[in-house]
Short mmCIF file of C-alpha atoms and ligand atoms in Angstrom, two decimals:
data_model
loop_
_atom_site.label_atom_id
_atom_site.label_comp_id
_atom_site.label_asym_id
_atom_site.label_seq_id
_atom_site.Cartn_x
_atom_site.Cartn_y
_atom_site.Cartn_z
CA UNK C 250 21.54 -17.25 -48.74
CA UNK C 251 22.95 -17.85 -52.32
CA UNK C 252 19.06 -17.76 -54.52
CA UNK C 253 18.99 -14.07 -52.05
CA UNK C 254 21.77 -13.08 -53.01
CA UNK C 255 20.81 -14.02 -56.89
CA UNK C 256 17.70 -12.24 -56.63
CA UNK C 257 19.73 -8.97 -56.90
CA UNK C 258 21.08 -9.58 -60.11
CA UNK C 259 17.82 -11.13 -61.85
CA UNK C 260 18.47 -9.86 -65.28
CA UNK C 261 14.90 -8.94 -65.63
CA UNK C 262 16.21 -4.92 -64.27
CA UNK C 263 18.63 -4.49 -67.34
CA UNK C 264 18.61 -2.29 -69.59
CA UNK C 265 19.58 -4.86 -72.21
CA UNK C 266 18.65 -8.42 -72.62
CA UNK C 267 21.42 -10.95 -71.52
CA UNK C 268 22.98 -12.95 -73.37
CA UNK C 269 23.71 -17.04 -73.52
CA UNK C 270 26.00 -19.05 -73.52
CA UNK C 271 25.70 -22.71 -74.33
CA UNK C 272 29.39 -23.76 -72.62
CA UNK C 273 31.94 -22.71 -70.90
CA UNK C 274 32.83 -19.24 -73.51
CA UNK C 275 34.53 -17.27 -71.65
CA UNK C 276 33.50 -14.39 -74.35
CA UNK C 277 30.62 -13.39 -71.91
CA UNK C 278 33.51 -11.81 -69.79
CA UNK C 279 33.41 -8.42 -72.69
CA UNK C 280 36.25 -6.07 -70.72
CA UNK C 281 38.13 -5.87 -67.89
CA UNK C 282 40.30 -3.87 -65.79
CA UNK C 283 38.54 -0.44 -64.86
CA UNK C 284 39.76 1.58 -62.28
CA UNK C 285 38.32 3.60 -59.35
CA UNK C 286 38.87 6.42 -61.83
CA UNK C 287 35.63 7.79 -63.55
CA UNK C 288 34.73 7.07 -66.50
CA UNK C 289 33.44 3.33 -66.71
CA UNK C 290 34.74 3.22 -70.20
CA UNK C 291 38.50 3.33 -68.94
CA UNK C 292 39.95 -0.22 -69.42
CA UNK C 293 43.43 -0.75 -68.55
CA UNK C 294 45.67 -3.19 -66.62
CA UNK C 295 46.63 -1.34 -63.35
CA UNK C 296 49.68 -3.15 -63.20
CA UNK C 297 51.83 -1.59 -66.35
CA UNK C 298 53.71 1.60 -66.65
CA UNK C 299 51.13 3.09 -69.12
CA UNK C 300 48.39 2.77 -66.16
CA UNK C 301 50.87 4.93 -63.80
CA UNK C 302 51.29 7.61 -66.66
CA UNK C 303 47.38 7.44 -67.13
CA UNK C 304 46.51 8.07 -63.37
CA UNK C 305 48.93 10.54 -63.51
CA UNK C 306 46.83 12.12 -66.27
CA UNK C 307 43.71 11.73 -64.11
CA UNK C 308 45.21 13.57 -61.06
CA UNK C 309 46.51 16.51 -63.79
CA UNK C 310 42.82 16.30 -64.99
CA UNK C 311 41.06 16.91 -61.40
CA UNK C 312 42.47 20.36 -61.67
CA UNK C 313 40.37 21.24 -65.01
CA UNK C 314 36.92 22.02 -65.51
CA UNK C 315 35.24 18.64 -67.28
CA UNK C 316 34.91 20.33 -70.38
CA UNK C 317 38.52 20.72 -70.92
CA UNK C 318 39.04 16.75 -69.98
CA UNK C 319 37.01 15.65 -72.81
CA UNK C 320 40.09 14.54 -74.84
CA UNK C 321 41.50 13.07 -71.63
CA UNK C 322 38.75 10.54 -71.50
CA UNK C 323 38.29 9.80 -74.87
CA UNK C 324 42.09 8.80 -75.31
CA UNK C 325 41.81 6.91 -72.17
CA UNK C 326 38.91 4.83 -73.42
CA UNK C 327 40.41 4.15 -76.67
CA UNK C 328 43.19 2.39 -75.01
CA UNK C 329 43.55 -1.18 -75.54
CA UNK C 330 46.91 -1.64 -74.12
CA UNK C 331 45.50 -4.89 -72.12
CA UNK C 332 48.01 -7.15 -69.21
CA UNK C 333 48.13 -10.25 -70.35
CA UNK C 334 47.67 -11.85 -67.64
CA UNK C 335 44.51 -10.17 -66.93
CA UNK C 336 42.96 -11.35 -71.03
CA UNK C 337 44.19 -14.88 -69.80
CA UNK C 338 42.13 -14.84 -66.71
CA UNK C 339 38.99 -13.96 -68.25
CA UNK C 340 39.33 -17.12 -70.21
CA UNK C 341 39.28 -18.60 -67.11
CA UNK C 342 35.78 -17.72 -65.86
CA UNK C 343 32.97 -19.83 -66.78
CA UNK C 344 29.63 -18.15 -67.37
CA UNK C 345 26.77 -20.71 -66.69
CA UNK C 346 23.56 -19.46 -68.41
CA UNK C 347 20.59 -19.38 -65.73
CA UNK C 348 22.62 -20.72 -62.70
CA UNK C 349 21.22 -20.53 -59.71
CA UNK C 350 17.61 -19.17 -61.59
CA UNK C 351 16.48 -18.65 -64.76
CA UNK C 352 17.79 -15.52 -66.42
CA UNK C 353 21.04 -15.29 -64.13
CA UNK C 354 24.59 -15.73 -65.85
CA UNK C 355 26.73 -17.24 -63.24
CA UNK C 356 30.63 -16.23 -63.07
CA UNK C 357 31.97 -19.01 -62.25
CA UNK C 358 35.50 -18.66 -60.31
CA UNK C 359 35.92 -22.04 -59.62
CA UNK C 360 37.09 -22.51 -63.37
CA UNK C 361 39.62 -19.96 -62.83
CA UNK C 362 40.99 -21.57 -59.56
CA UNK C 363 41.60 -24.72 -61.44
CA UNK C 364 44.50 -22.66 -63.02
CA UNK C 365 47.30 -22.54 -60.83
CA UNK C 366 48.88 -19.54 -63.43
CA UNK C 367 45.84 -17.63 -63.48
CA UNK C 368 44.71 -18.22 -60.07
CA UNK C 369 48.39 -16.67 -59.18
CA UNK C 370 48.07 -13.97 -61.29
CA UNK C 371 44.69 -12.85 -59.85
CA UNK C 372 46.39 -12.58 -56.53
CA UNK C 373 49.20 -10.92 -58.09
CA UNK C 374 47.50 -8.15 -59.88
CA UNK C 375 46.17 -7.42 -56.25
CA UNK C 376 49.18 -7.06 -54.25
CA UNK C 377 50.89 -5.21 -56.86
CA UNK C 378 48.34 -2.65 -56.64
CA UNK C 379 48.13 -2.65 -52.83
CA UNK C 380 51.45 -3.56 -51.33
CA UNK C 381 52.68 -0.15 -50.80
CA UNK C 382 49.35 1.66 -50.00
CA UNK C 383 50.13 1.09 -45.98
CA UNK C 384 46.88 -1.40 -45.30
CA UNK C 385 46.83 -3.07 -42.22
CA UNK C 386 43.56 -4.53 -42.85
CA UNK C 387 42.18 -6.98 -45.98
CA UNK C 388 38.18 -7.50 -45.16
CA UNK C 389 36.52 -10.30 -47.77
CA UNK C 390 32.87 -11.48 -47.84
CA UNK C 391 32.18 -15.31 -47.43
CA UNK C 392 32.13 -17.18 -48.99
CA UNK C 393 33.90 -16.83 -51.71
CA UNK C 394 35.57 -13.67 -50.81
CA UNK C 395 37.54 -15.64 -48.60
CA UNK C 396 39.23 -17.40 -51.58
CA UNK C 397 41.05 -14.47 -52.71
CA UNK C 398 41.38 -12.06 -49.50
CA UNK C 399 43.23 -13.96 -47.36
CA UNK C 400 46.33 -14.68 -50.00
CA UNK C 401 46.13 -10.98 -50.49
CA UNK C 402 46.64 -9.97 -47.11
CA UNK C 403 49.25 -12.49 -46.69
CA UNK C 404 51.35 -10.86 -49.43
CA UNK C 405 50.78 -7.67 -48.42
CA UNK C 406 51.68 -8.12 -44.55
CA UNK C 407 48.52 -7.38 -43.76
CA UNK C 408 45.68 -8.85 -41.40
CA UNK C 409 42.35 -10.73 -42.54
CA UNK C 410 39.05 -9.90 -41.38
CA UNK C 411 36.19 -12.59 -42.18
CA UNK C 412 33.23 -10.67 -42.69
CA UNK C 413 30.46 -13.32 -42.30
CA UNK C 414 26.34 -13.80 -43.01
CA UNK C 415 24.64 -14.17 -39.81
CA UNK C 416 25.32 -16.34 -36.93
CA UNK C 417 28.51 -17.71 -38.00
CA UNK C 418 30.84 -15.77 -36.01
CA UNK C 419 31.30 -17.20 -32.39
CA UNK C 420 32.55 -13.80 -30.97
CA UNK C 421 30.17 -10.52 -29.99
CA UNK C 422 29.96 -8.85 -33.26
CA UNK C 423 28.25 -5.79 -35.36
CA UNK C 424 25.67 -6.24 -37.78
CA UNK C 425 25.20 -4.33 -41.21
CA UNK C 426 21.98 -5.35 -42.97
CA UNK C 427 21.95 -4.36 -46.51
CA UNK C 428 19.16 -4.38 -49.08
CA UNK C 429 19.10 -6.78 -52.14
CA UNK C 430 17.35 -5.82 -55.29
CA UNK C 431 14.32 -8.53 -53.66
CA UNK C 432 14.68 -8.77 -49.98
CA UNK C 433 17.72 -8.33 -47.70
CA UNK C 434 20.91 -9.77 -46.17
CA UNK C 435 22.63 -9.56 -43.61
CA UNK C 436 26.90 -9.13 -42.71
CA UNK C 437 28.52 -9.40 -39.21
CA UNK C 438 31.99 -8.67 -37.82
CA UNK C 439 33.71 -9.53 -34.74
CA UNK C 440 33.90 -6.37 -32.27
CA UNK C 441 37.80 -5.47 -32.08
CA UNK C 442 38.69 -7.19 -35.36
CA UNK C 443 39.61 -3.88 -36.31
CA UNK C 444 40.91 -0.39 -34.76
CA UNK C 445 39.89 2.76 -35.43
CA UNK C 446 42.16 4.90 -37.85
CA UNK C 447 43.48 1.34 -39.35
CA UNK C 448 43.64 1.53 -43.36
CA UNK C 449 41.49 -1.49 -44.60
CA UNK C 450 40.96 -3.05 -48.08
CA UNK C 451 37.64 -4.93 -48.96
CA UNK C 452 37.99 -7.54 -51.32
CA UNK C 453 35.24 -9.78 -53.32
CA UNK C 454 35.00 -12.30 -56.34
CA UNK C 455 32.16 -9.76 -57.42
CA UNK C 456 30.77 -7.38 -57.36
CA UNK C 457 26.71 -7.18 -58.52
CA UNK C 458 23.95 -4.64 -56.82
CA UNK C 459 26.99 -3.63 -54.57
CA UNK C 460 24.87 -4.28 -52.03
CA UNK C 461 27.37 -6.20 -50.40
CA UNK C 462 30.26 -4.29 -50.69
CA UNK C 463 28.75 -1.65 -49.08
CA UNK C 464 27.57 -3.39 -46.02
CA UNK C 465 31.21 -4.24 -45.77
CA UNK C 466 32.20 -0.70 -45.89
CA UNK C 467 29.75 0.48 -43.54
CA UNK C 468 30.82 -2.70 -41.17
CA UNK C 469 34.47 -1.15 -40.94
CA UNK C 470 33.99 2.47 -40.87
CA UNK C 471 31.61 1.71 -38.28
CA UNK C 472 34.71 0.00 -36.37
CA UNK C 473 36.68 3.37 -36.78
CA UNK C 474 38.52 1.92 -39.98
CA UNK C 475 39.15 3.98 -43.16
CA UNK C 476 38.11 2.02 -46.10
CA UNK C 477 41.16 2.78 -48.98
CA UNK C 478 39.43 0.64 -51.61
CA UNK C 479 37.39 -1.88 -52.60
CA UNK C 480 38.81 -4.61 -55.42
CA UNK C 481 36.87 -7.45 -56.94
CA UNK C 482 37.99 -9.75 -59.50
CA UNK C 483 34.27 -9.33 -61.73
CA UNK C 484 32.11 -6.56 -61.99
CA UNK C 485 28.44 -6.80 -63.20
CA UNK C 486 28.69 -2.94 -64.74
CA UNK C 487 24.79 -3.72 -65.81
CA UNK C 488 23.50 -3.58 -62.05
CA UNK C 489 25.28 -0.37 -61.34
CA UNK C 490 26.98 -1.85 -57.96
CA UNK C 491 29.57 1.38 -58.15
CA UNK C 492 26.81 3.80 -57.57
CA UNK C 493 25.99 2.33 -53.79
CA UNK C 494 29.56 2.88 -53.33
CA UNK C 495 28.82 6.75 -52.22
CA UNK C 496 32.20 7.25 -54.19
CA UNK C 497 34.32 4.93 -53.10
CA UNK C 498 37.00 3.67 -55.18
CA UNK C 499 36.49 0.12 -57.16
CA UNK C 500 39.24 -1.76 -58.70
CA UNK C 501 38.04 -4.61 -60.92
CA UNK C 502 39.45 -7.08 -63.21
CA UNK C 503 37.14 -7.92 -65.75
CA UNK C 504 33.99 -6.71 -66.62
CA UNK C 505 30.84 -9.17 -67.56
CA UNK C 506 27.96 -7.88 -69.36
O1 PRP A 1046 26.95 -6.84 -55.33
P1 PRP A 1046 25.90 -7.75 -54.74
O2 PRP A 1046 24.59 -7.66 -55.45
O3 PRP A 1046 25.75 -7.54 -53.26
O4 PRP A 1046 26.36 -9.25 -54.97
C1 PRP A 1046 27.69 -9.68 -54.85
C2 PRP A 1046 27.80 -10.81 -53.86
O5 PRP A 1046 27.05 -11.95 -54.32
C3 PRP A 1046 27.87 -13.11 -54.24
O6 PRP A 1046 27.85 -13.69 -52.98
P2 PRP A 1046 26.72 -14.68 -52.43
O7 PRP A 1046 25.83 -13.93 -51.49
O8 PRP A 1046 26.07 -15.37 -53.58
O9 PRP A 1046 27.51 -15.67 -51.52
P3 PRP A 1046 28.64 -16.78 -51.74
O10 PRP A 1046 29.95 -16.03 -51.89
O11 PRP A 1046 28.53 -17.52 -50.46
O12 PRP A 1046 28.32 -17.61 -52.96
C4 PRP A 1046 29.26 -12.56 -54.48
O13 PRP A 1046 30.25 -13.44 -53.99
C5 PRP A 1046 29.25 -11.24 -53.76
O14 PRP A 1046 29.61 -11.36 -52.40
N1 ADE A 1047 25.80 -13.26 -61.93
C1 ADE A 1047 26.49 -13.61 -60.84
N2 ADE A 1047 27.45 -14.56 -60.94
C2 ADE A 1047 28.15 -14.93 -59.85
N3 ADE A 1047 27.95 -14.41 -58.62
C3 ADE A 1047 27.01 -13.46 -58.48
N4 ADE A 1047 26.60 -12.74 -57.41
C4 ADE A 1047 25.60 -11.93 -57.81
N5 ADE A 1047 25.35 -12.07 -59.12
C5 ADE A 1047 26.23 -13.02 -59.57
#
C-alpha cells in the first residue's frame, strides 16, 4: 500500500530534478503556507491579521477582470510576512532522500511529532482556520491522516470520519478507487458515517498526485456531504495534486519542492 502510494510521486515526472539531502535539513521544506486562493505563489500564514486583510483583497479582486489584478498578485507574492510557528514547523520535517524508492524524498512527520510545541501548533493553525466555518464533519486518510484529523475535530466540536484502504472497515461501506501516477488505490467509508447536507473538512499529512484527496472528496459528496475544504500539513506543488481537486479549496502549511 505505501511503495503504491510512492509510485505517484516518483520524481522521474518532474519538471526539475530533485534535490538531496544527506540528513535531516529541513531546508528541503522551500515555502509554506498557500492558500486555497489562486495563485500558487501566495505564501502567507492564514492565521495573522495581514492574511484576513489579504483575502479580503482576493474577494475585492473576484470582481475585476484578471488584467486589472495583476498588481494584486504580485504584492501578494512578494509577501514574506511568515507565522512563526509555521517557519518552526518546517524545521521539524525530516526529508529522507530515496525513502521508500530511489528518487523519492520522504516528508517525514514523525520528526515533527516528536515536538510537543510544533506538533501543537500544527493542530492549532488548523482549528484557528476552521473553528468557526460550521463543520460538522473532519474526514482524514489512514494512516497518517489520522494523526492530525482527529485532534482537529476534537477542537473544533466536530465529528471524525476514518476514511480507510480496503477491507479495514468492519461496517457496509462505499468504495472510491482512485488512480495513482502507476497503478491504483483504493478508499472506503462506512455507509451513514455521514449525512447529506453536513459541512465536512478533509484533512491529510500530504498532499502528492492528489489522488487521494480526491477519492476522499468524491467518498463524501457521494454520502450527500459538502466538502468546505481540504487542509494538509505538506504539499508536493511539483506533482500538481491541486489540479485533481476540480477547484476545490487547499490549505497547506508548507510547501516541499
Ligand atoms: O496525493 P497523493 O499522490 O494521493 O499522495 C498522498 C498520500 O500518500 C501518503 O499516504 P500513503 O498511501 O503512503 O499511506 P500512509 O499514510 O499509510 O503512509 C500520504 O499520507 C497521503 O495520504
Ligand atoms: N514524498 C512523499 N513523502 C511523504 N509522503 C508521501 N506521499 C506521497 N509522496 C510522499
Amino acid at each position: 500500500m505505501f511503495s503504491q502510494s510512492f509510485l505517484c510521486s516518483d520524481f522521474s515526472s518532474l519538471s526539475k530534478p530533485p534535490r538531496f539531502f544527506s540528513d535531516s535539513s529541513s531546508s528541503a521544506i522551500t515555502t509554506l503556507s498557500s492558500t486555497h486562493f489562486p495563485p500558487l505563489s501566495f505564501r502567507s500564514s492564514f492565521a495573522s491579521p495581514r492574511i484576513k486583510q489579504l483575502e479580503g483583497q482576493r474577494e475585492t479582486r473576484k470582481n475585476f477582470p484578471s488584467f486589472l489584478c495583476f498588481s494584486v498578485d504580485s504584492t501578494m507574492s512578494a509577501w514574506d510576512g511568515e507565522d512563526p510557528r509555521v517557519r518552526d514547523i518546517k524545521t521539524k520535517i525530516r526529508v529522507i532522500p530515496n525513502f521508500p524508492k530511489p528518487g523519492i524524498m520522504f516528508q517525514d512527520i514523525t520528526t515533527l511529532l516528536l515536538d510537543p510545541k510544533a506538533f501543537k501548533d500544527t493542530i492549532d493553525l488548523f482549528v484557528e482556520r476552521y473553528k468557526n466555518r460550521n463543520i460538522s464533519v473532519v474526514a482524514s486518510i489512514e494512516a497518517r491522516g489520522f494523526i492530525f484529523g482527529p485532534p482537529i475535530a476534537l477542537a473544533i466540536g466536530a465529528k471524525f470520519v476514518p476514511l480507510r484502504k480496503p477491507r479495514k472497515l468492519p461496517g457496509e461501506v462505499i468504495s472510491e478507487e482512485y488512480v495513482l501516477e502507476y497503478g491504483k488505490d483504493c478508499l472506503e467509508m462506512h455507509v451513514g458515517a455521514v449525512e447529506t447536507g453536513e459541512r465536512a473538512l478533509v484533512v491529510d499529512d500530504l498532499v502528492a498526485t492528489g489522488g487521494t484527496l480526491s477519492a476522499a472528496m468524491n467518498l463524501l459528496e457521494r454520502a450527500g456531504a459538502e466538502v468546505v475544504e481540504c487542509a494538509c500539513v505538506i504539499e508536493l506543488p511539483d506533482l500538481k495534486g491541486r489540479e485533481r481537486l476540480k477547484g476545490k479549496p487547499l490549505f497547506v502549511l508548507v510547501e516541499s519542492h
